[in-house]
Short mmCIF file of C-alpha atoms and ligand atoms in Angstrom, two decimals:
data_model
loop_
_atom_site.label_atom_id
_atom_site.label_comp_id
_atom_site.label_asym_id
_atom_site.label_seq_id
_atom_site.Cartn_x
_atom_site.Cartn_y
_atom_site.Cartn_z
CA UNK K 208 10.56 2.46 -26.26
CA UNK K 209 8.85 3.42 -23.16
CA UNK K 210 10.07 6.74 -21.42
CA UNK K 211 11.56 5.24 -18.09
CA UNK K 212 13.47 6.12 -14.95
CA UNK K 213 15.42 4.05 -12.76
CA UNK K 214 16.43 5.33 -8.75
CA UNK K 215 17.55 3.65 -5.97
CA UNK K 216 16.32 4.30 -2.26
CA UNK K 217 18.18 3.67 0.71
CA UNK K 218 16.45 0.87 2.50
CA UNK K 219 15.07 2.18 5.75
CA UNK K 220 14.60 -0.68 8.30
CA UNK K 221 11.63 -0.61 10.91
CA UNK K 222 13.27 1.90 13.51
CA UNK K 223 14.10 0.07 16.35
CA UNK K 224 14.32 2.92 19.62
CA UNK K 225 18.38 2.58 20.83
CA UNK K 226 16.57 3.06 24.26
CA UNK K 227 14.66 -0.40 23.63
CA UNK K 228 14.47 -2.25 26.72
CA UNK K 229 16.36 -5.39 26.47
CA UNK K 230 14.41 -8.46 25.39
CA UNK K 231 13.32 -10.70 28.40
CA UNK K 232 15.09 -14.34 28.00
CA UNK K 233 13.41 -16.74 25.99
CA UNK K 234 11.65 -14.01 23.95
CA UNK K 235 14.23 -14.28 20.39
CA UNK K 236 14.51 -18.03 20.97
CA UNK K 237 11.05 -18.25 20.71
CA UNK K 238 10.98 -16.16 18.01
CA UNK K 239 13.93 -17.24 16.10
CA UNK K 240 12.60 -21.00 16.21
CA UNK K 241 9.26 -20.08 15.07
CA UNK K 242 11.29 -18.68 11.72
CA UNK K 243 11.44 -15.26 12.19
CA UNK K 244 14.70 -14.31 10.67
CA UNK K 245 14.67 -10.77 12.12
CA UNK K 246 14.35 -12.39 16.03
CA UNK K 247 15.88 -9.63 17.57
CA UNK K 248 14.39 -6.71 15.79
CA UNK K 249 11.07 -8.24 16.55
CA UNK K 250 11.92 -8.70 19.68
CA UNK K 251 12.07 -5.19 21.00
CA UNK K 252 9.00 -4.16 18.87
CA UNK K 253 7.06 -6.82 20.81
CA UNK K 254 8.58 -5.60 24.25
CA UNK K 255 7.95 -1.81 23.72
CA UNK K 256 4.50 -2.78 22.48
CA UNK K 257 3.99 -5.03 25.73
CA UNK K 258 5.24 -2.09 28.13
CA UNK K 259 5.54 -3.59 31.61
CA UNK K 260 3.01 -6.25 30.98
CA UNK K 261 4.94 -9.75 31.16
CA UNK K 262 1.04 -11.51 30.05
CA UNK K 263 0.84 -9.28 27.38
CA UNK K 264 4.24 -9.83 25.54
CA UNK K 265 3.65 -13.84 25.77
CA UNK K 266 0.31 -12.90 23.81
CA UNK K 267 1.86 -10.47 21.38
CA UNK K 268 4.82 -13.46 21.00
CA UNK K 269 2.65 -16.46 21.34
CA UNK K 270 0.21 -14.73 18.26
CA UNK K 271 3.52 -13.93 15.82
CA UNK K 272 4.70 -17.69 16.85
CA UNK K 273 1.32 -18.69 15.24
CA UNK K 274 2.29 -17.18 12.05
CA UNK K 275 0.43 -14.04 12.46
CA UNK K 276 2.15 -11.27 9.82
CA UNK K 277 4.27 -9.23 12.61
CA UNK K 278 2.22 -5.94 11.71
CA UNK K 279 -0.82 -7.54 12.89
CA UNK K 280 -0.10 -8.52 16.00
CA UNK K 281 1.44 -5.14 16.26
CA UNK K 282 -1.45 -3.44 15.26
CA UNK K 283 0.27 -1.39 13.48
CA UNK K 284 3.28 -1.01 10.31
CA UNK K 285 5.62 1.36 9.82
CA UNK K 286 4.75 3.26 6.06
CA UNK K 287 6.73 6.69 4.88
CA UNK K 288 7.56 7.64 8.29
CA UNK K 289 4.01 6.92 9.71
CA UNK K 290 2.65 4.29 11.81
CA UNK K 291 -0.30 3.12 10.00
CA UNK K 292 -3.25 1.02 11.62
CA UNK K 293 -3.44 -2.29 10.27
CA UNK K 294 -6.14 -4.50 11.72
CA UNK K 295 -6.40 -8.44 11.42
CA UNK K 296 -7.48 -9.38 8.01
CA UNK K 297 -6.25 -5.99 6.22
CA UNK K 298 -3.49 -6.17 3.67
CA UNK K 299 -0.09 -5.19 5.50
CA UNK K 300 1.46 -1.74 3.29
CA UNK K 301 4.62 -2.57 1.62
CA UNK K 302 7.38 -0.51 2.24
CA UNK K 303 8.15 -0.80 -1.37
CA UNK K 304 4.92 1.42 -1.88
CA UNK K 305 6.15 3.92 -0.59
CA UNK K 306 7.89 4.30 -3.90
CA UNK K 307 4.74 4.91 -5.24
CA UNK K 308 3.96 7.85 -2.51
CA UNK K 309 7.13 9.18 -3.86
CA UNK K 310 6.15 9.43 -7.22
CA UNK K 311 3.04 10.77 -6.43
CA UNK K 312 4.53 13.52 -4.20
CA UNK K 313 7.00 14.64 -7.01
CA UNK K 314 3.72 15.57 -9.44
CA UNK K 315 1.46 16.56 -6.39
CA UNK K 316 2.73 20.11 -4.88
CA UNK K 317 -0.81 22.13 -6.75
CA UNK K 318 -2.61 19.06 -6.16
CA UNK K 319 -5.92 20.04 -4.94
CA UNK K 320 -8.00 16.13 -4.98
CA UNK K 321 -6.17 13.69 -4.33
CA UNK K 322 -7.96 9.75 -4.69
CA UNK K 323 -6.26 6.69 -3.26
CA UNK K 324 -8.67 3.87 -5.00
CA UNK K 325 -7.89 0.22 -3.50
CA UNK K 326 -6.85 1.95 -0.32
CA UNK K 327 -6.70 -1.33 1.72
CA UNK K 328 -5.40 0.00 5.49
CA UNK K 329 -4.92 3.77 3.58
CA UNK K 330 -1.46 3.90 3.95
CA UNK K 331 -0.91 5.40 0.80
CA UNK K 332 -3.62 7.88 1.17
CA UNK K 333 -2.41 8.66 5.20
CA UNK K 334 1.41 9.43 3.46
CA UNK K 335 0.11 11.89 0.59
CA UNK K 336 -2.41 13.41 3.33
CA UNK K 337 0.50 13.95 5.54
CA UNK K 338 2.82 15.40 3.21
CA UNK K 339 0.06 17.13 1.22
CA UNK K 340 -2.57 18.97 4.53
CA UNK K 341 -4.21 20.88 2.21
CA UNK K 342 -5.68 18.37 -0.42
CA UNK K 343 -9.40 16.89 -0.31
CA UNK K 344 -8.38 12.92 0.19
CA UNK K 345 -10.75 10.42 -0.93
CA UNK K 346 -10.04 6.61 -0.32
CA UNK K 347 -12.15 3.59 -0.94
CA UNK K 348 -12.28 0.14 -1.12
CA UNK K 349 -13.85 -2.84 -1.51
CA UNK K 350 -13.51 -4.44 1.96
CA UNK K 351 -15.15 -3.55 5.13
CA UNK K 352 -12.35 -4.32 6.73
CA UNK K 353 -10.26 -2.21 5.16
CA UNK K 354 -12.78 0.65 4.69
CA UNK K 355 -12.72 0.70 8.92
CA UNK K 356 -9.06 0.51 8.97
CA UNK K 357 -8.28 3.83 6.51
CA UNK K 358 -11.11 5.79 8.39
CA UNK K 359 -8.65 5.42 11.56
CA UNK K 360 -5.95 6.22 9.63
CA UNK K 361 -7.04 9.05 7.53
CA UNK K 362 -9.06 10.89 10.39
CA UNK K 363 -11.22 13.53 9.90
CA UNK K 364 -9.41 15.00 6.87
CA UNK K 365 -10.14 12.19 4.59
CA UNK K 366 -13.18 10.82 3.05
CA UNK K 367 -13.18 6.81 3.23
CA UNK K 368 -16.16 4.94 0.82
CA UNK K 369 -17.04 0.84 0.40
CA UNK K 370 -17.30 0.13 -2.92
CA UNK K 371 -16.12 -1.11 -6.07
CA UNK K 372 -13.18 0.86 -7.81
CA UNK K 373 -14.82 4.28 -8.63
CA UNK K 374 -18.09 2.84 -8.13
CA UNK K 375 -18.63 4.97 -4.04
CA UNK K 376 -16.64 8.21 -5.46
CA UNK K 377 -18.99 11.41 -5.32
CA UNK K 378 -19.55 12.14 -8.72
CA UNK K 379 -18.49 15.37 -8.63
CA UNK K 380 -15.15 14.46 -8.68
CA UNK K 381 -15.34 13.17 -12.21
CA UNK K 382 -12.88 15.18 -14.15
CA UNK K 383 -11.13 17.29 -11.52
CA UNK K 384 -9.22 14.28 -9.40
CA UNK K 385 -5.19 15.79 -9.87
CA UNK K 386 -3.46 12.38 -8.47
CA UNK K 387 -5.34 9.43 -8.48
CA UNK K 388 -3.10 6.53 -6.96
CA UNK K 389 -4.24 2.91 -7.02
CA UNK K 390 -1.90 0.17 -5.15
CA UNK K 391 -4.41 -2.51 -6.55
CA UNK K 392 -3.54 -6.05 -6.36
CA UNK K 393 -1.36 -7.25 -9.14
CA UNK K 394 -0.46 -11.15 -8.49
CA UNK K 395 -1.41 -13.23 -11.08
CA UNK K 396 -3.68 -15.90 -9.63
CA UNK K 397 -0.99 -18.62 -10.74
CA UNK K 398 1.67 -16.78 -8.25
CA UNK K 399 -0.32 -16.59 -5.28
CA UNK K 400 0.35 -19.90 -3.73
CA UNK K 401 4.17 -18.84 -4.05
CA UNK K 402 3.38 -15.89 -1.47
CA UNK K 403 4.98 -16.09 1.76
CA UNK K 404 2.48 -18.10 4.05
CA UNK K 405 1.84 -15.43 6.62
CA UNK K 406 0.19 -13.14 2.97
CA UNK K 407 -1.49 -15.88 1.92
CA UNK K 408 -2.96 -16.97 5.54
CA UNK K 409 -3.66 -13.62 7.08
CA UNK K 410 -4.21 -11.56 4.23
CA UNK K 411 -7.71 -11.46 2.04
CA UNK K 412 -7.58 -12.93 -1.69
CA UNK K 413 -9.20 -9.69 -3.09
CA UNK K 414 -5.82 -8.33 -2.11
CA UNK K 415 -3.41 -9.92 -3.92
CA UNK K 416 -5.07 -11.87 -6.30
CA UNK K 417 -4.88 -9.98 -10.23
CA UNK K 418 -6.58 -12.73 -12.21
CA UNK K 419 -4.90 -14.76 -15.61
CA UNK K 420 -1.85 -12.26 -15.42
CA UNK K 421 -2.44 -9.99 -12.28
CA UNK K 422 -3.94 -7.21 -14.47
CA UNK K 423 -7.73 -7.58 -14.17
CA UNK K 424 -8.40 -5.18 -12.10
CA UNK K 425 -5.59 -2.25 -13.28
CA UNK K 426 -7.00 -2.73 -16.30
CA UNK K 427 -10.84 -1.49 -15.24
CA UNK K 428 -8.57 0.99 -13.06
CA UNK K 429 -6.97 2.53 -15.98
CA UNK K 430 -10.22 2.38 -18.44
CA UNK K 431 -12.23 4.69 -16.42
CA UNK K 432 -9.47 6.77 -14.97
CA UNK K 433 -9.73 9.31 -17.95
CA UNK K 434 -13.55 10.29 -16.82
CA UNK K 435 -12.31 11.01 -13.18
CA UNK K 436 -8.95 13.07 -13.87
CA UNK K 437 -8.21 16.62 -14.16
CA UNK K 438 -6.96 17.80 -17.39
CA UNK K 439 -3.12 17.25 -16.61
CA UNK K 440 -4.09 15.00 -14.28
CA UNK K 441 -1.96 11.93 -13.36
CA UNK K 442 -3.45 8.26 -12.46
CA UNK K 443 -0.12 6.03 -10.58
CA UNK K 444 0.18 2.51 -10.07
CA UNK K 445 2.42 0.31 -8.74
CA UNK K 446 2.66 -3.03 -10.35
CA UNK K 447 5.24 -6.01 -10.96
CA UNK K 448 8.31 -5.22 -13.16
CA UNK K 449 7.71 -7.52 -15.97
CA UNK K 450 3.70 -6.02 -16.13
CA UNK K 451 5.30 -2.79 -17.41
CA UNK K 452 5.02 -2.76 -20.97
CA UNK K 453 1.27 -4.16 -20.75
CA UNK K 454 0.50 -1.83 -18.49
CA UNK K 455 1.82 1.15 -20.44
CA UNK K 456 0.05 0.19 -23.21
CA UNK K 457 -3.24 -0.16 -21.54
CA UNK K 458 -2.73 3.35 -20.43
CA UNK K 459 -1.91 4.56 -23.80
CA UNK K 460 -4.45 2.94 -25.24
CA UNK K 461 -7.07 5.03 -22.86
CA UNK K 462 -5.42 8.34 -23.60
CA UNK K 463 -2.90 8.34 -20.94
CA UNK K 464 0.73 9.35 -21.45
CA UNK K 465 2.70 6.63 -19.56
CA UNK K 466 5.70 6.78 -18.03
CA UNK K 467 7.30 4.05 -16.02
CA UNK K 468 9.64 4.54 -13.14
CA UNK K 469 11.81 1.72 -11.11
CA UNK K 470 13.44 1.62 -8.07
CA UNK K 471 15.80 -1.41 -7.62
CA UNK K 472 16.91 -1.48 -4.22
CA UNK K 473 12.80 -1.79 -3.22
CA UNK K 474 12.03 -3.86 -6.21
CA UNK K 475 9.15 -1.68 -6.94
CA UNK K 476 7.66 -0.34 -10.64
CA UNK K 477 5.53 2.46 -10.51
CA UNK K 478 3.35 3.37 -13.47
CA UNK K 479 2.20 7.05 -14.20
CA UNK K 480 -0.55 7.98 -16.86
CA UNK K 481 -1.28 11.73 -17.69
CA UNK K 482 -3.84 12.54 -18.89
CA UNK K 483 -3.00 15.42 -21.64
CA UNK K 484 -4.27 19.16 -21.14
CA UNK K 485 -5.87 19.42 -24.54
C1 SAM Y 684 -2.58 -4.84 -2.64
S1 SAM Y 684 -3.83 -4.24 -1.56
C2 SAM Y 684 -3.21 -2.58 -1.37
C3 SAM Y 684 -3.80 -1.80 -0.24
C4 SAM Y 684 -3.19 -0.40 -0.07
N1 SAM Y 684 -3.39 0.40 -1.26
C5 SAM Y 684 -1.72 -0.50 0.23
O1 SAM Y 684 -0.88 -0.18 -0.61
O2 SAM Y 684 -1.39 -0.92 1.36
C6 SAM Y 684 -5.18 -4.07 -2.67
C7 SAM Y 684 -6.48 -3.55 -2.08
O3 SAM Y 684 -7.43 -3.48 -3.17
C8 SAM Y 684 -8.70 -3.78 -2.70
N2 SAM Y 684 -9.54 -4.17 -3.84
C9 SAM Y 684 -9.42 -5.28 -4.62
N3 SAM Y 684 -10.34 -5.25 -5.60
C10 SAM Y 684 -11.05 -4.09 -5.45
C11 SAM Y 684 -12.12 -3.48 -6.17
N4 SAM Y 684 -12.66 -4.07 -7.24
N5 SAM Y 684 -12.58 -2.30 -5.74
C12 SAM Y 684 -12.04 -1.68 -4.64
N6 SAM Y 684 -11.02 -2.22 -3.93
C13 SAM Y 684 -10.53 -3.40 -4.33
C14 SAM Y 684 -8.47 -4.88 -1.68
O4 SAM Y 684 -9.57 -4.98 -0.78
C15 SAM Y 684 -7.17 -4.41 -1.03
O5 SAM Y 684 -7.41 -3.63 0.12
#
């Protein structure tokens, strides 16, 4: 039996300002009969991000009529109270992650390094840094894009590499990393063409796409996690509920304690493996 919790978390829409200018007419139709089901909401997002600029808000509403994911033509997504940058081509942050930003913050408080591997647009990494000013935050990824993307959003006080998994990491971080979070993609490669169209159109493969049963690359993320934690240390993933047990056991199998935690109302399943003192 696996130690588990389950929590709930009040769903927290995209803050729409009360003070929102109303929408011009024609802007929700448009938007409502290109199938965006929250018309109105995206409305005013589009119109406050548009300012004055009439040309400008047919763009921003011609591009999301196109199918473009609403954060991109944004430029931006909302992420544990943050507005993160996320450019064209960069994997759009979940608000069900920020369950996992939770879970990291509730073993973090002495954290001193902190490592957000698979950082994508560093969301994750940009939430923990926030909460967390003191830590040394190190990010990295794979893709360029995403690499330029977390270096906006991390600033100065974060360290952003290319590279794959722990591959970039200074090397002097093997063995003292406190919370090492990894949102790493977790679709099996048979699901992906059941993604909504705007994820699989506008967001890259590498980020979704988990192989035979979405746990290629957790796995290679939990095998060498032991050689980069602190004693104590804690590595956190989030991955699909039915992944759990496999996932658990891949971490016990490399020495981790796991421990899996759920939240129901974001349909998210975190994964935590600590690595023991002794
Ligand atoms: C599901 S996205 C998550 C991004 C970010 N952590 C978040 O929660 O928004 C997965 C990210 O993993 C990156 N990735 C995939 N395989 C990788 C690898 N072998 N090494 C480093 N990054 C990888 C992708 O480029 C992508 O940005």
């Amino acid at each position: 039996m696996l130690p588990s919790v389950s929590t709930t978390h009040p769903t927290t829409p995209v803050p729409v300002s009360s003070a929102a200018a109303p929408s011009p007419p024609g802007i929700v139709d448009r938007l409502r009969a290109a199938g965006c089901v929250f018309a109105e909401d995206e409305a005013a997002l589009l119109v406050a991000e548009a300012g004055d600029d009439p040309a400008a808000l047919d763009t921003l509403v011609t591009r999301r009529e196109a199918g473009l994911p609403l954060e991109h033509v944004l430029g931006w997504a909302e992420f544990h109270g943050l507005r993160v940058v996320v450019r064209p081509g960069v994997f759009v942050p979940r608000r069900r992650t920020e369950f996992l930003v939770r879970q990291a913050l509730a073993l973090a408080p002495r954290a001193a390094v902190v490592v957000d591997l698979c950082c994508g647009s560093g969301a994750v990494g940009a939430a923990l840094l926030a909460a967390l000013p003191d830590v040394e935050l190190h990010a990295a990824d794979l893709d360029a894009r995403a690499v330029r993307c977390a270096r906006a959003n991390l600033g100065p006080a974060g360290r952003v590499y290319r590279g794959d998994l722990y591959q970039p990491l200074p090397a002097r971080l093997r063995g003292r990393v406190d919370v090492l979070v990894a949102n790493a993609p977790y679709v099996p490669s048979a699901a992906v063409p059941l993604l909504p169209a705007e994820a699989r159109s506008h967001e890259p493969l590498t980020a979704l796409d988990g192989g035979s049963d979405g746990l290629a690359v957790l796995r290679r993320v939990i095998a060498d996690a032991p050689d980069w934690l602190a004693p104590g240390g804690s590595l956190l993933v989030e991955t699909g509920r039915r992944q759990r047990a496999e996932v658990a056991a891949t971490m016990a199998a490399h020495g981790l304690t796991p421990r899996v935690a759920i939240c129901d109302d974001w349909e998210a399943t975190v994964l935590t493996g600590r690595r023991p003192t002794g």
